[in-house]
Amino acid sequence: MAYVLECDMDEWASWLLGRRDGGDAGVRASFAPALAGFRDGVLDRARIGAGDTVLDVGTGTGLIGLGALERVGADGRVIFCDVSADLLESCRRATGDDKRCGFVRAAADALSPVHDGSADVVTTRSVLIYVEDKPAAFAEFLRVLRPGGRLSIFEPVNGFGTPGLFGLDFGPVAELAARVVAVYPRIEAMMGFDERDLLRWVREAGFTGVTMDYRAEADVEGPPIADWPALKRTAPNPLAPTYAEAIEAALTAGESAQLDAYLEKAVAEATPTRRTAATVFLAAVRP
């Protein structure tokens, strides 16, 4: 979907279908391997079998749900669940007339349209970071699963990282970069938890057989920025401005030109980015 249409959509669809990659094919392609890894990690841990009913909560563009369709077989079912009507419509278009698909508009912590014990598997990917009441979400996941049903989720642990722009050393324009970073407010739902909280919440909800795969990276070299004007049109999450919007809010036109010049030089010199991040795959069973 073209980036220019984002204003016609809600904030979730606007980000996933436009602002996440700025409508740029190169940026989109750079995300693809990581997204495929998240998808496969969630689906593999879900142990989906032929005939299973999978509830994909916070389905977004259907990354997990569409992958689950390949595993449930002819007699299985995948329920695409999201708070965004626009994203559910996008998933409907992607699945065509596949009778194995259902669509539910609901939040992760309020799955009332979904019946008790109606799913064999619940999946999520990067959903709980946007949920204020995370224990309520785990309670809902337990409720909608059949006995023996499996939960499989992926979450970034955003509080592990350090604020900054792309892990670059901005040297003479560091103060300008810091002012841009300051435009992005701390969102407690996204930052105020870690892997220990996830482990505690899933156990308190009543799940058993809990396994967690935690990965942390500190100051790891990443690929250089390939296209600063394209990256500038992207936003790091649905609740955040694009980098261009943040720069406009924080800097004068002259200061913005200084920052642009510095980043274009980093592109020309293929300066590596640096990454500090942590992620969690978590799987559990309803007893």
C-alpha positions as semicolon CSV with decimal commas, in nm:
position;residue;x (nm);y (nm);z (nm)
1;M;0,000;0,000;0,000
2;A;0,131;0,340;-0,089
3;Y;0,275;0,546;0,190
4;V;0,065;0,848;0,092
5;L;-0,253;0,664;0,194
6;E;-0,150;0,633;0,558
7;C;-0,365;0,929;0,665
8;D;-0,677;0,732;0,570
9;M;-0,598;0,455;0,820
10;D;-0,585;0,415;1,197
11;E;-0,249;0,454;1,372
12;W;-0,176;0,080;1,375
13;A;-0,243;0,026;1,005
14;S;-0,077;0,355;0,917
15;W;0,245;0,235;1,077
16;L;0,247;-0,126;0,957
17;L;0,140;-0,041;0,602
18;G;0,334;0,282;0,559
19;R;0,525;0,455;0,836
20;R;0,724;0,147;0,942
21;D;0,915;0,145;0,612
22;G;0,824;0,488;0,476
23;G;0,684;0,323;0,164
24;D;1,037;0,234;0,055
25;A;1,102;-0,111;-0,091
26;G;1,466;-0,110;0,019
27;V;1,380;-0,038;0,382
28;R;1,105;-0,301;0,366
29;A;1,348;-0,558;0,229
30;S;1,596;-0,483;0,508
31;F;1,331;-0,573;0,769
32;A;1,220;-0,892;0,596
33;P;1,479;-1,142;0,729
34;A;1,422;-1,039;1,091
35;L;1,044;-1,057;1,052
36;A;1,070;-1,403;0,898
37;G;1,283;-1,515;1,193
38;F;1,029;-1,383;1,444
39;R;0,748;-1,557;1,254
40;D;0,922;-1,892;1,238
41;G;1,034;-1,869;1,600
42;V;0,677;-1,815;1,720
43;L;0,526;-2,081;1,495
44;D;0,789;-2,345;1,571
45;R;0,740;-2,302;1,946
46;A;0,361;-2,319;1,905
47;R;0,388;-2,680;1,783
48;I;0,094;-2,634;1,548
49;G;-0,058;-2,955;1,414
50;A;-0,301;-3,035;1,134
51;G;-0,656;-2,951;1,236
52;D;-0,556;-2,699;1,505
53;T;-0,738;-2,372;1,562
54;V;-0,487;-2,088;1,597
55;L;-0,581;-1,751;1,744
56;D;-0,328;-1,489;1,631
57;V;-0,370;-1,194;1,868
58;G;-0,254;-0,856;1,742
59;T;-0,223;-1,007;1,397
60;G;-0,118;-0,683;1,227
61;T;-0,047;-0,757;0,862
62;G;-0,094;-1,129;0,929
63;L;0,274;-1,226;0,951
64;I;0,207;-1,503;1,204
65;G;-0,148;-1,587;1,097
66;L;-0,060;-1,636;0,732
67;G;0,232;-1,855;0,834
68;A;0,002;-2,058;1,058
69;L;-0,229;-2,130;0,762
70;E;0,053;-2,333;0,609
71;R;0,065;-2,553;0,921
72;V;-0,298;-2,615;1,023
73;G;-0,383;-2,820;0,716
74;A;-0,711;-2,843;0,530
75;D;-0,916;-2,897;0,847
76;G;-0,750;-2,633;1,063
77;R;-0,851;-2,276;1,126
78;V;-0,674;-1,944;1,186
79;I;-0,847;-1,656;1,361
80;F;-0,692;-1,318;1,281
81;C;-0,749;-1,089;1,581
82;D;-0,659;-0,721;1,606
83;V;-0,784;-0,389;1,744
84;S;-0,749;-0,237;1,397
85;A;-1,036;-0,276;1,153
86;D;-0,804;-0,157;0,875
87;L;-0,551;-0,431;0,944
88;L;-0,820;-0,698;0,964
89;E;-0,946;-0,583;0,626
90;S;-0,592;-0,607;0,490
91;C;-0,570;-0,965;0,619
92;R;-0,908;-1,047;0,462
93;R;-0,776;-0,932;0,126
94;A;-0,456;-1,133;0,174
95;T;-0,645;-1,455;0,251
96;G;-0,907;-1,419;-0,021
97;D;-1,195;-1,663;0,019
98;D;-1,003;-1,913;0,234
99;K;-1,276;-2,070;0,450
100;R;-1,021;-2,164;0,716
101;C;-0,992;-1,799;0,821
102;G;-1,188;-1,599;1,075
103;F;-1,154;-1,236;1,180
104;V;-1,215;-1,085;1,525
105;R;-1,173;-0,727;1,635
106;A;-1,053;-0,729;1,995
107;A;-0,765;-0,622;2,217
108;A;-0,521;-0,868;2,372
109;D;-0,645;-0,794;2,724
110;A;-1,015;-0,804;2,629
111;L;-1,082;-1,103;2,404
112;S;-1,454;-1,123;2,492
113;P;-1,562;-1,207;2,133
114;V;-1,356;-1,529;2,158
115;H;-1,523;-1,819;2,340
116;D;-1,367;-1,997;2,637
117;G;-1,153;-2,296;2,541
118;S;-1,199;-2,243;2,167
119;A;-0,834;-2,234;2,051
120;D;-0,558;-2,492;2,040
121;V;-0,290;-2,226;2,001
122;V;-0,257;-1,856;2,084
123;T;0,022;-1,659;1,918
124;T;0,141;-1,301;1,945
125;R;0,435;-1,103;1,812
126;S;0,537;-0,766;1,956
127;V;0,188;-0,710;2,096
128;L;0,223;-0,697;2,473
129;I;0,453;-0,393;2,449
130;Y;0,143;-0,192;2,360
131;V;-0,085;-0,342;2,627
132;E;-0,120;-0,156;2,956
133;D;-0,260;-0,451;3,155
134;K;-0,029;-0,735;3,059
135;P;-0,146;-0,976;3,336
136;A;-0,501;-0,939;3,200
137;A;-0,377;-1,035;2,855
138;F;-0,216;-1,354;2,988
139;A;-0,539;-1,434;3,173
140;E;-0,733;-1,394;2,848
141;F;-0,486;-1,616;2,661
142;L;-0,540;-1,888;2,921
143;R;-0,919;-1,851;2,907
144;V;-0,952;-1,894;2,531
145;L;-0,721;-2,198;2,515
146;R;-0,842;-2,555;2,547
147;P;-0,677;-2,773;2,813
148;G;-0,339;-2,867;2,670
149;G;-0,346;-2,564;2,441
150;R;-0,022;-2,380;2,368
151;L;0,082;-2,017;2,394
152;S;0,373;-1,886;2,187
153;I;0,481;-1,523;2,190
154;F;0,767;-1,295;2,090
155;E;0,841;-0,964;2,260
156;P;1,123;-0,712;2,246
157;V;1,252;-0,605;2,587
158;N;1,279;-0,238;2,503
159;G;1,402;-0,130;2,845
160;F;1,728;-0,316;2,782
161;G;1,842;-0,081;2,507
162;T;1,983;0,267;2,545
163;P;1,818;0,564;2,377
164;G;1,991;0,700;2,071
165;L;1,972;0,721;1,695
166;F;2,085;0,404;1,519
167;G;2,374;0,349;1,760
168;L;2,586;0,605;1,577
169;D;2,845;0,835;1,732
170;F;2,722;1,175;1,619
171;G;3,038;1,359;1,726
172;P;3,004;1,730;1,644
173;V;2,625;1,707;1,602
174;A;2,564;1,492;1,913
175;E;2,366;1,769;2,082
176;L;2,135;1,793;1,781
177;A;2,082;1,416;1,777
178;A;2,007;1,422;2,150
179;R;1,738;1,684;2,098
180;V;1,576;1,467;1,830
181;V;1,580;1,166;2,063
182;A;1,416;1,378;2,335
183;V;1,111;1,424;2,110
184;Y;1,028;1,056;2,162
185;P;0,856;1,022;2,501
186;R;0,906;0,721;2,725
187;I;0,600;0,499;2,689
188;E;0,574;0,295;3,008
189;A;0,380;0,007;2,851
190;M;0,664;-0,039;2,603
191;M;0,958;0,018;2,835
192;G;0,854;-0,072;3,189
193;F;0,891;-0,451;3,187
194;D;1,152;-0,715;3,121
195;E;1,182;-1,091;3,070
196;R;1,138;-1,161;3,443
197;D;0,803;-0,985;3,439
198;L;0,687;-1,190;3,140
199;L;0,788;-1,510;3,317
200;R;0,608;-1,405;3,635
201;W;0,288;-1,298;3,456
202;V;0,256;-1,615;3,250
203;R;0,297;-1,834;3,558
204;E;0,059;-1,627;3,769
205;A;-0,202;-1,662;3,494
206;G;-0,190;-2,039;3,544
207;F;0,024;-2,161;3,255
208;T;0,266;-2,451;3,300
209;G;0,546;-2,596;3,091
210;V;0,690;-2,249;3,045
211;T;1,002;-2,210;2,833
212;M;1,181;-1,887;2,752
213;D;1,452;-1,809;2,499
214;Y;1,613;-1,475;2,584
215;R;1,866;-1,306;2,361
216;A;2,057;-0,990;2,440
217;E;2,301;-0,796;2,225
218;A;2,514;-0,511;2,354
219;D;2,698;-0,275;2,121
220;V;2,685;-0,520;1,829
221;E;2,788;-0,391;1,488
222;G;2,500;-0,363;1,245
223;P;2,467;-0,272;0,878
224;P;2,530;0,088;0,773
225;I;2,240;0,313;0,680
226;A;2,181;0,260;0,309
227;D;1,941;0,545;0,237
228;W;1,899;0,827;0,488
229;P;1,612;1,008;0,307
230;A;1,416;0,680;0,303
231;L;1,495;0,596;0,665
232;K;1,402;0,950;0,765
233;R;1,043;0,885;0,651
234;T;1,006;0,587;0,888
235;A;0,880;0,572;1,247
236;P;1,017;0,332;1,510
237;N;0,670;0,231;1,637
238;P;0,301;0,313;1,581
239;L;0,291;0,567;1,865
240;A;0,597;0,762;1,752
241;P;0,663;1,031;1,493
242;T;0,878;0,962;1,191
243;Y;1,240;1,069;1,218
244;A;1,163;1,354;0,980
245;E;0,877;1,469;1,203
246;A;1,095;1,448;1,514
247;I;1,374;1,644;1,346
248;E;1,131;1,912;1,236
249;A;0,995;1,938;1,591
250;A;1,338;1,955;1,755
251;L;1,563;2,150;1,519
252;T;1,575;2,465;1,312
253;A;1,609;2,435;0,937
254;G;1,981;2,507;0,964
255;E;2,033;2,250;1,237
256;S;1,835;1,994;1,041
257;A;2,066;2,051;0,744
258;Q;2,369;1,993;0,969
259;L;2,226;1,663;1,093
260;D;2,133;1,556;0,740
261;A;2,484;1,632;0,618
262;Y;2,636;1,425;0,898
263;L;2,411;1,127;0,824
264;E;2,467;1,150;0,449
265;K;2,841;1,140;0,521
266;A;2,784;0,826;0,735
267;V;2,599;0,671;0,442
268;A;2,874;0,759;0,197
269;E;3,140;0,615;0,428
270;A;2,928;0,305;0,510
271;T;2,966;0,371;0,882
272;P;2,830;0,070;1,073
273;T;2,536;0,117;1,305
274;R;2,554;-0,028;1,657
275;R;2,278;-0,234;1,816
276;T;2,190;-0,287;2,182
277;A;1,870;-0,488;2,220
278;A;1,704;-0,783;2,392
279;T;1,424;-1,012;2,278
280;V;1,220;-1,299;2,423
281;F;1,046;-1,603;2,276
282;L;0,813;-1,752;2,538
283;A;0,604;-2,068;2,514
284;A;0,366;-2,222;2,766
285;V;0,083;-2,472;2,806
286;R;-0,264;-2,441;2,953
287;P;-0,296;-2,730;3,204
